[in-house]
Amino acid sequence: LADVSTPALVLALPAFERNCARLASLLSRSPAVHVRPHAKAHKSASLAARQLSQLREHGARVSGVCAQTIAEAEAMAEAGTTNNPIDVLLSNQTVGAAKVARLAALSADPRVVLSACFDDATNAAEANKAVGDVGGKLAAVVEADVGQARCGTPTPEVAASVARAIVDEMSHLTFKGVQCYHGGIQHVRTVADRGAAAGASHERARAVVDALAAAGVPTDEYVTGGGSGTFAFEQATGLYTEVQPGSYFFGDCDYGANEYAADEACDQSMWVMTTVISAHPSNDWVVVDAGAKAVSTDCGPPQVYHDLQAEPASSSDSQLTYTCAGDEHGIVRSSGASDAKLPRLGDTLYLRPGHVDPTTNLHTYWFLERDGIIEDVCEVNARGPGS
């Protein structure tokens, strides 16, 4: 690890593996619920393969992976083979002729078992034609808005209408079920408040399932949703058949600020390793080589540590603070604690990101570490804005 050039994206494997084992254990409380980790967190086909293997090793019922863009879905194909294809759910809308054509091409890729979300019948019809033209296979999932006011059908009746159209009019699509995901409640801080918010979204999800059943399109066999902050609530409903945690396997400051049940919090496994490149006794700061191009600050600044820690202290306990100072520079200061000492020139520091996904997107490789040794290097082959 000491030989890796900084700034670098590091995955502490012992913590990552504990997170996989913990999630499998949590899901064992609801044996019918599958897990489909979200690849937008790690954006790496090779890391996806390792992750799914770990989960299966610990007894989890694994469906496959989620991808949030067509580019991510295409990248995940590299984790599959003709004899052992990877199951990918494109958990977002795919709109525009060029992207629909790519979706169709991926549906014909023997390395992939593909499903995709739709909240509009016209869009689904375009995909149906494109898939038919290439002889592909695509499962259609109707996405319903369950409170976030983002993508998804606005009412249960519209969800039922889109599902009915897919079943009746689109011979090249196979209707699979519904996605009922609420990203806006993942960071509601207390367990009680987050549970209440999840409960409200679940009521809307039940209304969607009931509306489809009334329209003659039963969907109780596939209801997917639930992120890193709420999956424990979804798995307990008896309604959801699949959950989609992504950041849970890696950890960040934003999720770390949530309250969790005693056995549900994840260990921190994702770090940005950085080096002190300027330090002078007359200054009350030092400069590190990780700036805006190495760590995301959209959910707040990273926390700073001298070494890799599975259970970082809260931000209020940290003795060092970080401020972005440009594309390639970060400023690290003492928090003011009497025993806090600034790092020296050449010292290595580890940043706990504020937000997993956009931080991953800034890097080309994951460096997989165990006991200070690089065990593997995984390409971030799905990085980019999604185009």
CSV table of C-alpha atoms in Angstrom, one decimal:
chain,number,residue,atom,x,y,z
A,1,LEU,CA,0.0,0.0,0.0
A,2,ALA,CA,2.8,2.4,0.8
A,3,ASP,CA,4.0,2.1,-2.8
A,4,VAL,CA,0.7,3.3,-4.3
A,5,SER,CA,0.8,6.7,-5.8
A,6,THR,CA,-1.7,9.2,-4.3
A,7,PRO,CA,-4.5,10.2,-4.4
A,8,ALA,CA,-5.8,6.7,-4.6
A,9,LEU,CA,-9.1,4.9,-3.9
A,10,VAL,CA,-8.5,2.2,-1.3
A,11,LEU,CA,-10.8,-0.7,-0.3
A,12,ALA,CA,-10.0,-2.2,3.0
A,13,LEU,CA,-10.9,-5.8,2.3
A,14,PRO,CA,-11.5,-7.0,5.9
A,15,ALA,CA,-14.1,-4.3,6.5
A,16,PHE,CA,-15.7,-4.9,3.1
A,17,GLU,CA,-15.9,-8.6,3.7
A,18,ARG,CA,-17.5,-8.0,7.2
A,19,ASN,CA,-20.1,-5.8,5.5
A,20,CYS,CA,-20.9,-8.5,3.1
A,21,ALA,CA,-21.2,-11.0,5.9
A,22,ARG,CA,-23.3,-8.6,8.0
A,23,LEU,CA,-25.7,-7.9,5.3
A,24,ALA,CA,-26.2,-11.5,4.5
A,25,SER,CA,-26.9,-12.2,8.2
A,26,LEU,CA,-29.4,-9.3,8.3
A,27,LEU,CA,-31.2,-10.6,5.3
A,28,SER,CA,-31.4,-14.1,6.8
A,29,ARG,CA,-34.2,-12.7,8.9
A,30,SER,CA,-36.3,-12.6,5.8
A,31,PRO,CA,-35.4,-15.7,3.8
A,32,ALA,CA,-37.6,-14.8,0.8
A,33,VAL,CA,-35.9,-11.5,0.2
A,34,HIS,CA,-33.1,-11.3,-2.3
A,35,VAL,CA,-30.3,-8.7,-2.5
A,36,ARG,CA,-29.3,-6.9,-5.7
A,37,PRO,CA,-26.3,-4.6,-4.8
A,38,HIS,CA,-26.2,-1.3,-6.6
A,39,ALA,CA,-23.2,-1.0,-8.8
A,40,LYS,CA,-23.4,2.8,-9.0
A,41,ALA,CA,-21.5,2.7,-5.7
A,42,HIS,CA,-18.4,0.9,-6.9
A,43,LYS,CA,-18.7,1.1,-10.7
A,44,SER,CA,-16.5,-1.9,-11.3
A,45,ALA,CA,-17.3,-5.2,-12.9
A,46,SER,CA,-14.5,-7.0,-11.3
A,47,LEU,CA,-15.5,-5.7,-7.8
A,48,ALA,CA,-19.1,-6.6,-8.5
A,49,ALA,CA,-18.0,-10.2,-9.1
A,50,ARG,CA,-16.1,-10.3,-5.9
A,51,GLN,CA,-19.0,-8.7,-4.0
A,52,LEU,CA,-21.6,-11.2,-5.3
A,53,SER,CA,-19.3,-14.1,-4.5
A,54,GLN,CA,-18.8,-12.8,-1.0
A,55,LEU,CA,-22.6,-12.5,-0.4
A,56,ARG,CA,-23.3,-15.9,-1.8
A,57,GLU,CA,-20.5,-17.4,0.4
A,58,HIS,CA,-22.3,-16.0,3.4
A,59,GLY,CA,-25.7,-17.5,2.3
A,60,ALA,CA,-27.4,-14.4,0.9
A,61,ARG,CA,-30.0,-14.9,-1.9
A,62,VAL,CA,-28.4,-12.8,-4.6
A,63,SER,CA,-30.3,-11.6,-7.7
A,64,GLY,CA,-27.5,-9.8,-9.5
A,65,VAL,CA,-26.6,-6.1,-9.6
A,66,CYS,CA,-28.4,-2.8,-10.2
A,67,ALA,CA,-27.0,-0.2,-12.6
A,68,GLN,CA,-28.2,3.4,-12.8
A,69,THR,CA,-27.2,4.2,-16.4
A,70,ILE,CA,-26.9,2.4,-19.6
A,71,ALA,CA,-23.2,2.9,-19.5
A,72,GLU,CA,-23.0,1.2,-16.1
A,73,ALA,CA,-25.1,-1.7,-17.3
A,74,GLU,CA,-22.8,-2.1,-20.3
A,75,ALA,CA,-19.8,-2.1,-18.0
A,76,MET,CA,-21.3,-4.7,-15.7
A,77,ALA,CA,-21.5,-7.1,-18.7
A,78,GLU,CA,-17.8,-7.7,-18.2
A,79,ALA,CA,-18.6,-9.5,-15.0
A,80,GLY,CA,-20.6,-12.1,-16.9
A,81,THR,CA,-19.9,-14.9,-19.4
A,82,THR,CA,-21.9,-16.8,-21.9
A,83,ASN,CA,-22.0,-19.8,-19.6
A,84,ASN,CA,-22.5,-17.7,-16.4
A,85,PRO,CA,-24.3,-14.4,-17.3
A,86,ILE,CA,-24.7,-11.6,-14.8
A,87,ASP,CA,-28.2,-10.5,-14.0
A,88,VAL,CA,-28.4,-6.7,-14.4
A,89,LEU,CA,-31.4,-4.4,-13.5
A,90,LEU,CA,-31.1,-1.0,-15.1
A,91,SER,CA,-32.9,0.8,-12.3
A,92,ASN,CA,-33.5,4.0,-14.1
A,93,GLN,CA,-35.2,5.3,-17.3
A,94,THR,CA,-33.5,4.9,-20.6
A,95,VAL,CA,-34.7,7.6,-23.0
A,96,GLY,CA,-33.6,8.7,-26.5
A,97,ALA,CA,-33.1,6.7,-29.6
A,98,ALA,CA,-29.3,6.2,-29.2
A,99,LYS,CA,-29.6,5.0,-25.6
A,100,VAL,CA,-32.6,2.7,-26.4
A,101,ALA,CA,-30.5,1.2,-29.2
A,102,ARG,CA,-27.8,0.5,-26.7
A,103,LEU,CA,-30.3,-1.0,-24.3
A,104,ALA,CA,-31.5,-3.3,-27.1
A,105,ALA,CA,-27.9,-4.3,-28.0
A,106,LEU,CA,-27.2,-5.2,-24.4
A,107,SER,CA,-30.4,-7.3,-24.3
A,108,ALA,CA,-28.9,-9.4,-27.0
A,109,ASP,CA,-25.5,-9.8,-25.2
A,110,PRO,CA,-25.2,-13.4,-24.0
A,111,ARG,CA,-23.2,-12.3,-21.0
A,112,VAL,CA,-26.2,-10.5,-19.5
A,113,VAL,CA,-29.7,-11.3,-18.2
A,114,LEU,CA,-31.2,-7.8,-18.5
A,115,SER,CA,-34.2,-6.0,-17.1
A,116,ALA,CA,-34.9,-2.3,-17.2
A,117,CYS,CA,-37.3,0.2,-15.6
A,118,PHE,CA,-40.0,2.1,-17.4
A,119,ASP,CA,-42.5,4.7,-16.2
A,120,ASP,CA,-43.9,5.6,-19.6
A,121,ALA,CA,-45.7,3.3,-22.1
A,122,THR,CA,-44.3,5.1,-25.1
A,123,ASN,CA,-40.7,4.7,-23.9
A,124,ALA,CA,-41.4,1.0,-23.3
A,125,ALA,CA,-42.9,0.6,-26.8
A,126,GLU,CA,-39.7,2.1,-28.3
A,127,ALA,CA,-37.6,-0.4,-26.3
A,128,ASN,CA,-39.9,-3.2,-27.4
A,129,LYS,CA,-39.3,-2.4,-31.1
A,130,ALA,CA,-35.6,-2.0,-30.6
A,131,VAL,CA,-35.3,-5.3,-28.7
A,132,GLY,CA,-37.4,-7.1,-31.4
A,133,ASP,CA,-35.1,-5.7,-34.1
A,134,VAL,CA,-32.0,-7.3,-32.6
A,135,GLY,CA,-33.6,-10.4,-31.3
A,136,GLY,CA,-32.8,-9.6,-27.7
A,137,LYS,CA,-34.5,-10.5,-24.4
A,138,LEU,CA,-35.6,-7.7,-22.0
A,139,ALA,CA,-37.6,-7.9,-18.8
A,140,ALA,CA,-39.6,-4.7,-18.1
A,141,VAL,CA,-40.0,-3.3,-14.6
A,142,VAL,CA,-42.5,-0.5,-14.0
A,143,GLU,CA,-41.1,2.1,-11.7
A,144,ALA,CA,-43.5,3.8,-9.4
A,145,ASP,CA,-43.0,7.1,-7.5
A,146,VAL,CA,-43.5,6.2,-3.8
A,147,GLY,CA,-42.9,9.7,-2.5
A,148,GLN,CA,-39.6,11.0,-3.7
A,149,ALA,CA,-41.2,13.0,-6.6
A,150,ARG,CA,-38.5,11.8,-9.0
A,151,CYS,CA,-38.8,9.2,-11.7
A,152,GLY,CA,-41.8,6.8,-11.5
A,153,THR,CA,-45.4,6.7,-12.4
A,154,PRO,CA,-47.2,9.4,-10.5
A,155,THR,CA,-50.2,7.3,-9.4
A,156,PRO,CA,-51.0,3.5,-8.9
A,157,GLU,CA,-53.4,3.8,-11.8
A,158,VAL,CA,-50.8,5.0,-14.2
A,159,ALA,CA,-48.5,2.2,-13.0
A,160,ALA,CA,-51.2,-0.3,-13.8
A,161,SER,CA,-51.8,1.3,-17.2
A,162,VAL,CA,-48.1,1.1,-18.2
A,163,ALA,CA,-47.9,-2.5,-17.0
A,164,ARG,CA,-51.1,-3.5,-18.8
A,165,ALA,CA,-49.7,-2.0,-22.0
A,166,ILE,CA,-46.5,-3.9,-21.7
A,167,VAL,CA,-48.3,-7.2,-21.2
A,168,ASP,CA,-50.9,-6.6,-24.0
A,169,GLU,CA,-48.9,-4.8,-26.6
A,170,MET,CA,-45.2,-5.5,-26.3
A,171,SER,CA,-44.3,-9.0,-27.4
A,172,HIS,CA,-40.6,-8.5,-27.1
A,173,LEU,CA,-40.7,-7.4,-23.5
A,174,THR,CA,-41.4,-9.7,-20.5
A,175,PHE,CA,-43.2,-8.0,-17.7
A,176,LYS,CA,-41.3,-8.6,-14.5
A,177,GLY,CA,-42.7,-6.5,-11.7
A,178,VAL,CA,-42.3,-3.1,-10.1
A,179,GLN,CA,-39.6,-0.9,-8.6
A,180,CYS,CA,-40.7,1.1,-5.5
A,181,TYR,CA,-37.6,3.0,-4.3
A,182,HIS,CA,-37.4,6.2,-2.3
A,183,GLY,CA,-33.9,7.7,-2.3
A,184,GLY,CA,-34.9,10.8,-0.4
A,185,ILE,CA,-35.4,9.0,2.9
A,186,GLN,CA,-32.1,7.1,3.0
A,187,HIS,CA,-30.5,9.7,5.2
A,188,VAL,CA,-33.3,10.5,7.6
A,189,ARG,CA,-31.2,10.4,10.7
A,190,THR,CA,-33.0,8.5,13.5
A,191,VAL,CA,-34.2,5.0,13.3
A,192,ALA,CA,-37.7,6.0,14.3
A,193,ASP,CA,-38.1,8.8,11.8
A,194,ARG,CA,-36.5,6.8,9.0
A,195,GLY,CA,-38.9,3.9,9.8
A,196,ALA,CA,-41.9,6.2,9.7
A,197,ALA,CA,-40.8,7.7,6.4
A,198,ALA,CA,-40.2,4.2,5.0
A,199,GLY,CA,-43.7,3.1,6.2
A,200,ALA,CA,-45.3,5.9,4.3
A,201,SER,CA,-43.5,4.9,1.1
A,202,HIS,CA,-44.5,1.3,1.7
A,203,GLU,CA,-48.2,2.3,1.8
A,204,ARG,CA,-47.8,3.8,-1.6
A,205,ALA,CA,-46.0,0.7,-2.8
A,206,ARG,CA,-48.8,-1.5,-1.6
A,207,ALA,CA,-51.3,0.7,-3.5
A,208,VAL,CA,-49.3,0.2,-6.7
A,209,VAL,CA,-49.2,-3.6,-6.2
A,210,ASP,CA,-52.9,-3.6,-5.5
A,211,ALA,CA,-53.7,-1.5,-8.6
A,212,LEU,CA,-51.7,-3.8,-10.8
A,213,ALA,CA,-53.5,-6.9,-9.4
A,214,ALA,CA,-56.8,-5.2,-10.0
A,215,ALA,CA,-55.8,-4.6,-13.6
A,216,GLY,CA,-55.0,-8.3,-14.0
A,217,VAL,CA,-51.2,-7.9,-13.8
A,218,PRO,CA,-50.1,-9.5,-10.5
A,219,THR,CA,-46.7,-8.3,-9.4
A,220,ASP,CA,-46.3,-9.7,-5.9
A,221,GLU,CA,-43.4,-12.0,-7.1
A,222,TYR,CA,-41.1,-9.0,-7.9
A,223,VAL,CA,-41.2,-5.8,-5.9
A,224,THR,CA,-37.7,-4.2,-5.7
A,225,GLY,CA,-36.4,-1.2,-3.8
A,226,GLY,CA,-34.7,-0.3,-0.5
A,227,GLY,CA,-31.4,1.4,-0.2
A,228,SER,CA,-28.6,1.4,2.3
A,229,GLY,CA,-30.5,3.4,4.8
A,230,THR,CA,-33.8,1.6,4.7
A,231,PHE,CA,-33.4,-1.9,3.4
A,232,ALA,CA,-34.0,-3.4,6.9
A,233,PHE,CA,-37.5,-1.8,6.8
A,234,GLU,CA,-38.3,-3.0,3.2
A,235,GLN,CA,-37.2,-6.6,4.0
A,236,ALA,CA,-39.6,-6.7,7.0
A,237,THR,CA,-42.7,-5.6,5.0
A,238,GLY,CA,-43.6,-9.0,3.4
A,239,LEU,CA,-44.1,-6.9,0.3
A,240,TYR,CA,-40.6,-6.4,-1.1
A,241,THR,CA,-38.9,-9.4,-2.7
A,242,GLU,CA,-35.6,-7.6,-3.3
A,243,VAL,CA,-33.5,-4.8,-1.8
A,244,GLN,CA,-30.8,-2.7,-3.5
A,245,PRO,CA,-28.2,-1.4,-1.0
A,246,GLY,CA,-25.1,0.1,-2.6
A,247,SER,CA,-23.1,2.3,-0.2
A,248,TYR,CA,-23.7,-0.1,2.7
A,249,PHE,CA,-20.7,-2.2,1.6
A,250,PHE,CA,-18.3,0.9,1.6
A,251,GLY,CA,-19.5,3.5,4.1
A,252,ASP,CA,-19.3,7.3,4.0
A,253,CYS,CA,-19.8,10.2,6.4
A,254,ASP,CA,-23.4,10.9,5.3
A,255,TYR,CA,-24.6,7.4,6.0
A,256,GLY,CA,-22.3,7.3,9.1
A,257,ALA,CA,-24.4,10.2,10.5
A,258,ASN,CA,-27.5,8.0,10.6
A,259,GLU,CA,-28.6,6.2,13.7
A,260,TYR,CA,-28.8,2.4,13.3
A,261,ALA,CA,-30.0,-0.6,15.2
A,262,ALA,CA,-27.1,-2.1,17.2
A,263,ASP,CA,-26.2,-4.8,14.6
A,264,GLU,CA,-27.0,-2.9,11.4
A,265,ALA,CA,-24.3,-0.2,11.0
A,266,CYS,CA,-21.6,-1.0,8.4
A,267,ASP,CA,-17.8,-0.8,8.8
A,268,GLN,CA,-15.9,1.8,6.9
A,269,SER,CA,-14.1,0.1,4.0
A,270,MET,CA,-13.7,2.9,1.4
A,271,TRP,CA,-10.9,5.4,1.8
A,272,VAL,CA,-9.1,8.0,-0.3
A,273,MET,CA,-5.4,7.8,0.5
A,274,THR,CA,-3.6,11.1,0.2
A,275,THR,CA,-0.2,12.5,0.9
A,276,VAL,CA,0.9,15.7,2.7
A,277,ILE,CA,2.7,17.7,0.0
A,278,SER,CA,3.3,21.0,1.8
A,279,ALA,CA,3.9,21.6,5.5
A,280,HIS,CA,5.5,24.6,7.2
A,281,PRO,CA,5.9,25.2,11.0
A,282,SER,CA,4.6,28.8,10.6
A,283,ASN,CA,1.3,27.6,9.2
A,284,ASP,CA,-1.6,26.1,11.1
A,285,TRP,CA,-2.4,23.9,8.2
A,286,VAL,CA,-0.9,21.4,5.8
A,287,VAL,CA,-1.7,20.6,2.2
A,288,VAL,CA,-2.6,17.2,0.8
A,289,ASP,CA,-2.8,16.1,-2.8
A,290,ALA,CA,-6.5,15.1,-2.7
A,291,GLY,CA,-8.7,17.9,-3.9
A,292,ALA,CA,-11.9,18.1,-5.9
A,293,LYS,CA,-10.7,15.6,-8.4
A,294,ALA,CA,-10.1,13.0,-5.8
A,295,VAL,CA,-12.9,13.2,-3.2
A,296,SER,CA,-16.5,14.5,-3.5
A,297,THR,CA,-17.7,17.1,-1.1
A,298,ASP,CA,-21.4,17.3,-2.3
A,299,CYS,CA,-22.5,15.8,1.0
A,300,GLY,CA,-19.9,17.6,3.2
A,301,PRO,CA,-16.2,17.3,3.6
A,302,PRO,CA,-14.4,14.0,4.2
A,303,GLN,CA,-13.2,13.1,7.7
A,304,VAL,CA,-9.4,12.7,8.1
A,305,TYR,CA,-7.5,9.9,9.7
A,306,HIS,CA,-4.0,8.8,10.2
A,307,ASP,CA,-4.7,5.1,9.4
A,308,LEU,CA,-7.5,2.8,8.1
A,309,GLN,CA,-10.2,2.4,10.7
A,310,ALA,CA,-13.2,0.1,10.5
A,311,GLU,CA,-15.2,2.2,12.8
A,312,PRO,CA,-14.2,5.9,12.4
A,313,ALA,CA,-15.0,8.4,15.1
A,314,SER,CA,-17.8,10.9,14.5
A,315,SER,CA,-16.8,14.1,12.9
A,316,SER,CA,-17.0,15.9,16.2
A,317,ASP,CA,-14.3,13.5,17.6
A,318,SER,CA,-11.9,13.8,14.7
A,319,GLN,CA,-8.7,15.8,15.5
A,320,LEU,CA,-8.2,16.9,11.9
A,321,THR,CA,-10.4,18.7,9.5
A,322,TYR,CA,-10.4,18.9,5.7
A,323,THR,CA,-11.3,21.8,3.4
A,324,CYS,CA,-11.1,21.5,-0.4
A,325,ALA,CA,-8.7,24.0,-1.8
A,326,GLY,CA,-8.9,23.3,-5.5
A,327,ASP,CA,-8.7,20.5,-8.0
A,328,GLU,CA,-5.5,18.9,-6.6
A,329,HIS,CA,-5.3,20.4,-3.2
A,330,GLY,CA,-6.9,19.9,0.2
A,331,ILE,CA,-6.2,21.8,3.4
A,332,VAL,CA,-5.9,19.8,6.6
A,333,ARG,CA,-6.1,21.6,10.0
A,334,SER,CA,-6.1,20.6,13.6
A,335,SER,CA,-9.6,20.7,15.1
A,336,GLY,CA,-8.1,22.5,18.1
A,337,ALA,CA,-7.8,19.6,20.5
A,338,SER,CA,-4.9,20.1,22.9
A,339,ASP,CA,-3.1,16.9,21.8
A,340,ALA,CA,-3.8,17.3,18.1
A,341,LYS,CA,-0.7,17.5,16.0
A,342,LEU,CA,-0.5,18.4,12.3
A,343,PRO,CA,0.9,15.8,10.0
A,344,ARG,CA,4.4,16.2,8.5
A,345,LEU,CA,5.6,16.6,5.0
A,346,GLY,CA,5.3,13.2,3.2
A,347,ASP,CA,2.8,11.7,5.7
A,348,THR,CA,0.0,9.6,4.4
A,349,LEU,CA,-3.6,10.3,5.5
A,350,TYR,CA,-6.9,8.6,4.8
A,351,LEU,CA,-10.1,10.4,3.9
A,352,ARG,CA,-13.5,9.0,4.7
A,353,PRO,CA,-15.6,10.4,1.9
A,354,GLY,CA,-18.8,12.3,2.5
A,355,HIS,CA,-20.5,10.4,-0.4
A,356,VAL,CA,-19.5,7.1,-1.9
A,357,ASP,CA,-20.8,7.2,-5.5
A,358,PRO,CA,-19.4,10.5,-6.8
A,359,THR,CA,-16.1,9.8,-5.1
A,360,THR,CA,-15.7,6.5,-6.8
A,361,ASN,CA,-16.6,8.2,-10.1
A,362,LEU,CA,-13.4,10.4,-9.8
A,363,HIS,CA,-11.0,7.4,-9.8
A,364,THR,CA,-9.7,4.9,-12.4
A,365,TYR,CA,-8.9,2.0,-10.0
A,366,TRP,CA,-9.8,0.5,-6.7
A,367,PHE,CA,-6.7,-0.7,-4.7
A,368,LEU,CA,-7.9,-3.6,-2.6
A,369,GLU,CA,-5.9,-3.7,0.6
A,370,ARG,CA,-5.4,-6.3,3.4
A,371,ASP,CA,-2.9,-5.8,6.2
A,372,GLY,CA,-1.1,-3.1,4.3
A,373,ILE,CA,-0.7,-5.3,1.2
A,374,ILE,CA,-2.4,-4.7,-2.2
A,375,GLU,CA,-4.3,-7.9,-2.9
A,376,ASP,CA,-5.9,-6.8,-6.1
A,377,VAL,CA,-6.6,-3.8,-8.3
A,378,CYS,CA,-10.0,-3.4,-9.8
A,379,GLU,CA,-10.7,-1.0,-12.7
A,380,VAL,CA,-13.5,1.5,-12.2
A,381,ASN,CA,-14.8,0.6,-15.7
A,382,ALA,CA,-18.2,2.2,-15.3
A,383,ARG,CA,-17.0,5.7,-14.3
A,384,GLY,CA,-18.4,8.7,-16.1
A,385,PRO,CA,-21.6,10.8,-16.2
A,386,GLY,CA,-23.7,8.0,-17.6
A,387,SER,CA,-23.6,8.8,-21.3
